[in-house]
Backbone as a ProteinNet text record, in pm:
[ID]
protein_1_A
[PRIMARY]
XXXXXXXXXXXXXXXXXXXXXXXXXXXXXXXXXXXXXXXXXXXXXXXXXXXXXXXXXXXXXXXXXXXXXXXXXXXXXXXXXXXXXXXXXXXXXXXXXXXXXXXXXXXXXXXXXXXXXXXXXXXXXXXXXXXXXXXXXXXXXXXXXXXXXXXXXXXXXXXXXXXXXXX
[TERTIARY]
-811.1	-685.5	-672.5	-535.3	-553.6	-548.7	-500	-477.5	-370.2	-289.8	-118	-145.5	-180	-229.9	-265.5	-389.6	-486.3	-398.4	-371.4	-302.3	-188.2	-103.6	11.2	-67.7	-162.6	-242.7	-304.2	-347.6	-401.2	-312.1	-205	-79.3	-70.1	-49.6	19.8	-74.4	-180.6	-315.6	-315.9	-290.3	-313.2	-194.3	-65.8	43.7	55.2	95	143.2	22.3	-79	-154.5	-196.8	-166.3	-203.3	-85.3	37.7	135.1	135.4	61.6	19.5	-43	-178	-236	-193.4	-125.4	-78.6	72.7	85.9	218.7	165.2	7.6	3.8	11.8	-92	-101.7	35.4	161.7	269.4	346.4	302.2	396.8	254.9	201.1	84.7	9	-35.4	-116.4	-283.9	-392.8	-486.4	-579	-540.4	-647	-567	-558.4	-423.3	-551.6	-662.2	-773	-778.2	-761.8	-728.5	-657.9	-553.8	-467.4	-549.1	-621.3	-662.6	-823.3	-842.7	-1002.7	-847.2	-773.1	-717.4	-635.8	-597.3	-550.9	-678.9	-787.3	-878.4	-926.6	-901.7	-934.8	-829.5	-611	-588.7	-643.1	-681.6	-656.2	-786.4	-911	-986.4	-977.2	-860.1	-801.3	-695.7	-691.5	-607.1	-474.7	-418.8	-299.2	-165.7	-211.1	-119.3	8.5	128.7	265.1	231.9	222.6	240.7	134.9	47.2	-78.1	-50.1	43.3	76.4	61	155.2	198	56.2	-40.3	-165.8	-220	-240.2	-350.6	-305.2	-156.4	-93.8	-176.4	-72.2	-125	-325.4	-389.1	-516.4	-560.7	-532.5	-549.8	-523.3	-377.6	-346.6	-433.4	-437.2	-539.7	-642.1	-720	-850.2	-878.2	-693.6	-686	-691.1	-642.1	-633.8	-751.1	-789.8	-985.2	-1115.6	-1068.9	-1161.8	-1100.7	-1001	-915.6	-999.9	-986.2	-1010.6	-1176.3	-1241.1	-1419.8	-1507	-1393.5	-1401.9	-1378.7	-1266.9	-1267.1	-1342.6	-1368.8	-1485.9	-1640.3	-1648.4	-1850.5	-1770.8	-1688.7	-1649.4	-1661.3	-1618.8	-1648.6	-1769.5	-1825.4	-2014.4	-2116.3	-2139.1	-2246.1	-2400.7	-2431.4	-2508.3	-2634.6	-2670	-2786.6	-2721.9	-2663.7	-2575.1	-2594	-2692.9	-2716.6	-2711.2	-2712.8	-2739.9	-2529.6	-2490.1	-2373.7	-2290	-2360.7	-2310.2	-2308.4	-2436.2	-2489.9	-2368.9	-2362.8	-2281.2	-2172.7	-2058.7	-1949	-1943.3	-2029.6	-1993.6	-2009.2	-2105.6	-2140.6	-1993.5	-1928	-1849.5	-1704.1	-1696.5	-1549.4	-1546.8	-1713	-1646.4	-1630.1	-1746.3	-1718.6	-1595.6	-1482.6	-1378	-1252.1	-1270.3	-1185.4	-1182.5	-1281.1	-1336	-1258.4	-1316.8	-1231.9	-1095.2	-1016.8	-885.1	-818.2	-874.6	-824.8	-813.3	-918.3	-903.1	-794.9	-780	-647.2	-523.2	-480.1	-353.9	-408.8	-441.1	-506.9	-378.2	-264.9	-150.6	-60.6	-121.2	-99.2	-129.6	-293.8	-402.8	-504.2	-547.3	-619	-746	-870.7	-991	-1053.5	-1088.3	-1187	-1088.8	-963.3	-842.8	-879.5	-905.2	-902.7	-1066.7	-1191.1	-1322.7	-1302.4	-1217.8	-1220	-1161	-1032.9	-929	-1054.2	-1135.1	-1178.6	-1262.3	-1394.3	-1443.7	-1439.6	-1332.1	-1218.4	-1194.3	-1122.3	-1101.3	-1243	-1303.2	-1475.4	-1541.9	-1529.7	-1576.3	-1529.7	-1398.4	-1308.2	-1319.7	-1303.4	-1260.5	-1368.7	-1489.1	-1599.3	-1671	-1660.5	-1762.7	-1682.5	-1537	-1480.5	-1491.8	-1511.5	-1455.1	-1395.4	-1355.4	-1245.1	-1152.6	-1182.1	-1079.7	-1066.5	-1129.7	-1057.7	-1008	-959.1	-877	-744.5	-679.3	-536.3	-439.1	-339.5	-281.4	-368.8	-472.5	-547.2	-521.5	-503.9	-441.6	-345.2	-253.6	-107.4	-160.7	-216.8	-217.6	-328.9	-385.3	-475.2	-415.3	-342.7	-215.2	-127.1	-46.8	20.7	-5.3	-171.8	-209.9	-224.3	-304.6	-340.9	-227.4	-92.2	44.5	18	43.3	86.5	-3.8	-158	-200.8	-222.5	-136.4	-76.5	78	170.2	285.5	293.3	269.6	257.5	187.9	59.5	-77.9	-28.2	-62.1	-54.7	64.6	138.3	280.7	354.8	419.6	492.5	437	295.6	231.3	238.8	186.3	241.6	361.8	480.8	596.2	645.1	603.4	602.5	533.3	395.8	326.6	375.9	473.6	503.5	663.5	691.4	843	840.5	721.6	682.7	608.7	526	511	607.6	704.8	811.5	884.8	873.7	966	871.1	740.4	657.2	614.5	613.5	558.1	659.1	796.1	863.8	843.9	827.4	825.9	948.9	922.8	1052.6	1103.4
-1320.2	-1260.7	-1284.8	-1333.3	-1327.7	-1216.7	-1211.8	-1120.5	-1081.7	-1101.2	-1039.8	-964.9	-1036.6	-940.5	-876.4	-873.6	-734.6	-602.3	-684.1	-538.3	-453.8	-554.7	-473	-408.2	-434.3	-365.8	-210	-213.8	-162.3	-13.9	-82.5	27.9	114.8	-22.9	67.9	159.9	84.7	189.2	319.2	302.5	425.5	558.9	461.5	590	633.5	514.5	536.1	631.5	596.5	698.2	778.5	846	990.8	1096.6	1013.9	1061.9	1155.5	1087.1	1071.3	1239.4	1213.2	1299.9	1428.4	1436.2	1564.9	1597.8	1483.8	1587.7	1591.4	1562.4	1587.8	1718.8	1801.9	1931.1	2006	1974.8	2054.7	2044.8	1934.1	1859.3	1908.4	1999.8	2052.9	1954.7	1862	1756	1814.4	1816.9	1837.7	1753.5	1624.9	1463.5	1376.8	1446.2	1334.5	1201.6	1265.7	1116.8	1022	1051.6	954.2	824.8	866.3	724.1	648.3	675.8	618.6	524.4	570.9	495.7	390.7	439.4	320.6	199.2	243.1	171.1	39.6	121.6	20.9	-119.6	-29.7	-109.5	-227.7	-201.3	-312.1	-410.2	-334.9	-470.1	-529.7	-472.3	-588	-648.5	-683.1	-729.1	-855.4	-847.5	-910.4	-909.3	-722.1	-712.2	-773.6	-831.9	-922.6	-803.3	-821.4	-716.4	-739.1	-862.6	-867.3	-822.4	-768.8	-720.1	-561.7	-497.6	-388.6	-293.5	-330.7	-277.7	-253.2	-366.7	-398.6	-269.6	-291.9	-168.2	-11.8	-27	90.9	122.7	58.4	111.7	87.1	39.3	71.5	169.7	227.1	340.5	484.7	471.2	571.5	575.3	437.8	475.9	535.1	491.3	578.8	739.6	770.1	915.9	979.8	892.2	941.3	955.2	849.7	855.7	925	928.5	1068.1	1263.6	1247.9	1360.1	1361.6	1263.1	1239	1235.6	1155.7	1191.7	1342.7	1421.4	1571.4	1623.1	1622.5	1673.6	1640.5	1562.1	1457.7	1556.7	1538.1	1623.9	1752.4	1808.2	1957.7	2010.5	1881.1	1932.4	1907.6	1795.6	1765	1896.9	1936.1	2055.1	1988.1	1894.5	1821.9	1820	1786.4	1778.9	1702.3	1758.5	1744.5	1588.4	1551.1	1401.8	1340.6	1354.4	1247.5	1237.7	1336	1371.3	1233.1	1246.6	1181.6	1023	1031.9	828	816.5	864.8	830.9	803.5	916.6	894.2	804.6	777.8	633.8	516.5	515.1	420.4	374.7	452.5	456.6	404.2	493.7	494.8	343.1	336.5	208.7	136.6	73	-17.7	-39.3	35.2	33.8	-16.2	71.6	61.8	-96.6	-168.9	-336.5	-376.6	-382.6	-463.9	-405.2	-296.3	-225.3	-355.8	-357.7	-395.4	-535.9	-608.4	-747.5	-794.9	-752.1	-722.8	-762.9	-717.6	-715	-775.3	-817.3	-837.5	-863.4	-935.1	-933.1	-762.6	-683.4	-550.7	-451.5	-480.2	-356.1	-446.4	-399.3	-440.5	-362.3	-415.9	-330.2	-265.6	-363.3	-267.1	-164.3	-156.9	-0.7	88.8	12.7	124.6	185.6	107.2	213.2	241.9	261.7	286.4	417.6	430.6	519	661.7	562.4	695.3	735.7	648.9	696.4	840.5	819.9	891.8	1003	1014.6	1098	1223.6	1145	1228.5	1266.9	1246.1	1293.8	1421	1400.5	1552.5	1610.4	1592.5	1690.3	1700.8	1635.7	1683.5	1786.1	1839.5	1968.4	2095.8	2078.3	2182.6	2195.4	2106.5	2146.3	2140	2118.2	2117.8	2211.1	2323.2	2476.9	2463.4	2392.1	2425.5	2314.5	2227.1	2056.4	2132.8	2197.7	2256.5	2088.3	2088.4	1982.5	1853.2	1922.7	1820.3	1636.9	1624.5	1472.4	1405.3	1518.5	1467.5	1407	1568.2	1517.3	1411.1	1326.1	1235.5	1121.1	1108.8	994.9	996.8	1110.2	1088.7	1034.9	1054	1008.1	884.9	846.3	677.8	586.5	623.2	573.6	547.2	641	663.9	548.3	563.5	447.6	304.3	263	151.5	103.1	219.2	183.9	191	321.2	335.9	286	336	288.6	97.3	52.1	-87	-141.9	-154.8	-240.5	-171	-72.8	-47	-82.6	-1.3	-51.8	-266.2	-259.2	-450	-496.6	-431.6	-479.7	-432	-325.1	-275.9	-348.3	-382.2	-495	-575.9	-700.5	-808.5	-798.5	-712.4	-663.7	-648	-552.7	-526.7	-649.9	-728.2	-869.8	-991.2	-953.3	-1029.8	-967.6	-824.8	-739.2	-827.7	-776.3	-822.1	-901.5	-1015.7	-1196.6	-1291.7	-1257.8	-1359	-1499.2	-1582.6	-1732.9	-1761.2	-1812.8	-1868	-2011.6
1878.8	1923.1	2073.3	2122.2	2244.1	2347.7	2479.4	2535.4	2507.4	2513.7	2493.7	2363.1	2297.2	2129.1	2159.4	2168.6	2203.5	2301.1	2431.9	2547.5	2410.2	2365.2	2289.1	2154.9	2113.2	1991.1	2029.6	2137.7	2228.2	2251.6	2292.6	2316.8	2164.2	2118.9	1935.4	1885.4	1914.9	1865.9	1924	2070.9	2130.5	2126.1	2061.9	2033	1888.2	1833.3	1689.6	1612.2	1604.7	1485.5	1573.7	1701.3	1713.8	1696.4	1663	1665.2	1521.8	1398.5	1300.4	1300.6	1379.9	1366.2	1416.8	1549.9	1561.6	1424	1424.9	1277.3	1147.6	1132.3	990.5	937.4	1020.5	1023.2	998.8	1052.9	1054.3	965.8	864.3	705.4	626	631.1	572.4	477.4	555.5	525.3	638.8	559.8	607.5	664.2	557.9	554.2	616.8	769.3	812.2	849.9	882.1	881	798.3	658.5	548.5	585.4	667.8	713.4	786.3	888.1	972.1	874.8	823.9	737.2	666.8	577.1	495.3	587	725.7	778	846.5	848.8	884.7	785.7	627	514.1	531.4	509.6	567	694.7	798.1	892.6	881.2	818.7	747.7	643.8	606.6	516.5	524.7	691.9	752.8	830.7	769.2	789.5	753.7	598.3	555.9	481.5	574.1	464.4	310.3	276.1	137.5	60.4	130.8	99.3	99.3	133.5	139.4	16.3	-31.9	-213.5	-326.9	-336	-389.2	-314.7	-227.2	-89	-184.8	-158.5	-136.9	-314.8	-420.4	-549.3	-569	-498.1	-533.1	-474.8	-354.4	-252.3	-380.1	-439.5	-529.7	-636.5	-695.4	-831.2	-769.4	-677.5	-627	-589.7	-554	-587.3	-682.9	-792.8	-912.9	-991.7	-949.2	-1026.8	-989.8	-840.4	-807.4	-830.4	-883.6	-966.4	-1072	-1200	-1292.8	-1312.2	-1236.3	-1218.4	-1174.1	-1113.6	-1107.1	-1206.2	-1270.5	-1419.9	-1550.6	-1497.3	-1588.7	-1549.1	-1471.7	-1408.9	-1489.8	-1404.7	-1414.3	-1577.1	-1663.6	-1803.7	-1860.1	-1865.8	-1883.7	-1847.7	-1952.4	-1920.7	-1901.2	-1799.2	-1872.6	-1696.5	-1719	-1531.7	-1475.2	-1303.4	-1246.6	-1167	-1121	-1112.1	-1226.2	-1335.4	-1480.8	-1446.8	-1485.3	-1463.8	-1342	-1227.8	-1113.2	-1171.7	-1204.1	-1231	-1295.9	-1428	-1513.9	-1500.4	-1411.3	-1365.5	-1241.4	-1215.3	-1094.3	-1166	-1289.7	-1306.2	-1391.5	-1502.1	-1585.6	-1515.7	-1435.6	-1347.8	-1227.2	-1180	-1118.9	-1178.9	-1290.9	-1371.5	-1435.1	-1450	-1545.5	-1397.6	-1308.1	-1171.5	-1148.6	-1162.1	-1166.6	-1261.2	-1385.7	-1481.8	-1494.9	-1476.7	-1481.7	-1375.4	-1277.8	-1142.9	-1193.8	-1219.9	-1246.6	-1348.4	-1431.8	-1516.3	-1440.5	-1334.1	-1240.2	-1089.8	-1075.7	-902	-840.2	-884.5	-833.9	-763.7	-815.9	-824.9	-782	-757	-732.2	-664.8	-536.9	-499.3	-505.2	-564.4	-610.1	-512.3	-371.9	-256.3	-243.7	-232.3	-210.8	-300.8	-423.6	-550.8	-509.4	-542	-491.5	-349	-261.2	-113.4	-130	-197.7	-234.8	-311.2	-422.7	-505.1	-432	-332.9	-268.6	-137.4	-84	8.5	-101.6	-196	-284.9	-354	-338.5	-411.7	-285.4	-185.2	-85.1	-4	-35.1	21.8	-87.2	-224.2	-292.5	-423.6	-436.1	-473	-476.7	-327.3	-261.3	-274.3	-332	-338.5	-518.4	-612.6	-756.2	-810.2	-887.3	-993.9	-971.4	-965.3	-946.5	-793.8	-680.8	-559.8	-499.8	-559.8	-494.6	-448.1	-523.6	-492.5	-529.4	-337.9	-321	-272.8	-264.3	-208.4	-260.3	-362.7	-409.1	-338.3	-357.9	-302	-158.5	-68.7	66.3	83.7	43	27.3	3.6	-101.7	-155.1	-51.5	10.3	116.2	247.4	248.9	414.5	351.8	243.6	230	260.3	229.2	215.9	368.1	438.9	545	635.5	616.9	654.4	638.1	538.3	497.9	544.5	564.7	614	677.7	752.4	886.1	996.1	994.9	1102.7	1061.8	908.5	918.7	946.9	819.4	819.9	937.9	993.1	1087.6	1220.2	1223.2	1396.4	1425.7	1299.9	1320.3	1357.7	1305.2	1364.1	1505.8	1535.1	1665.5	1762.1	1727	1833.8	1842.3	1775.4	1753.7	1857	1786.4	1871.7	2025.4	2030.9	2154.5	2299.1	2185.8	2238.2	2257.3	2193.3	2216.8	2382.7	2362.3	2471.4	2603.2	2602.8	2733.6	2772	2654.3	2713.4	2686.6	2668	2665.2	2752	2660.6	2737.7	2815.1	2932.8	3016.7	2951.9
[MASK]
+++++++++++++++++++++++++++++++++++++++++++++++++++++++++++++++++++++++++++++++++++++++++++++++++++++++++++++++++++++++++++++++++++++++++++++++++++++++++++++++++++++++

């Protein structure tokens, strides 16, 4: 990346997702951090827009499957590590071949990134104490895909246009 990249990345970085973070709290979003880990997953990814949509729906399935792998332990009366193997072993394996199915669609590291993110906040609470917790999880992942990624990109670009115009 050159310099002009970088100084204007630099900027975006330093406004746009704290902007993020002070309003998550006030749209009663708790995991306003969520954006910021999925936004990292795009831009090692490349930051490609068209890469957006894939991110976005594997980010969600991963909410959905660490929903679904809680309700899953939560019903197994069974020894609580045998319990764990199983549902990682079960749920990634399927998250893989589900994913490969559509790759046009779903992008897989989003989908175990998404469930991962998902089982980590809302594991230690239970089955009976996730609440909204999904939503606001699905909502920050969004957010760090459209926002932190696809929007802060067009802003740098815009913005690099504003400050290095060629003579």
């Amino acid at each position: 990346m050159d310099k002009q990249a970088n100084r204007t990345l630099a900027i975006c970085i330093a406004l746009l997702p704290p902007i993020w973070a002070v309003a998550a709290p006030y749209i009663g979003v708790t995991t306003g951090a969520v954006a910021l880990i999925c936004a990292g997953l795009c831009a090692a990814n490349g930051d490609k827009r068209e890469n957006a949509l894939p991110i976005s729906i594997g980010f969600l399935l991963g909410d959905f499957w660490a929903v679904l792998a809680i309700l899953v332990m939560d019903k197994l009366q069974w020894n609580p590590d045998l319990e764990l193997f199983l549902t990682l072993c079960v749920f990634g394996g399927l998250a893989v071949l589900l994913s490969s199915v559509a790759p046009k669609w779903i992008f897989c590291p989003a989908w175990l990134c998404g469930w991962a993110i998902g089982l980590t906040i809302m594991a230690p609470l239970g089955w009976q104490g996730i609440g909204t917790l999904p939503f606001q999880i699905g909502g920050a992942m969004l957010v760090g895909v459209w926002y932190v990624g696809v929007f802060l990109n067009i802003v740098q670009k815009k913005l690099m246009k504003l400050l290095f115009k060629k003579s």
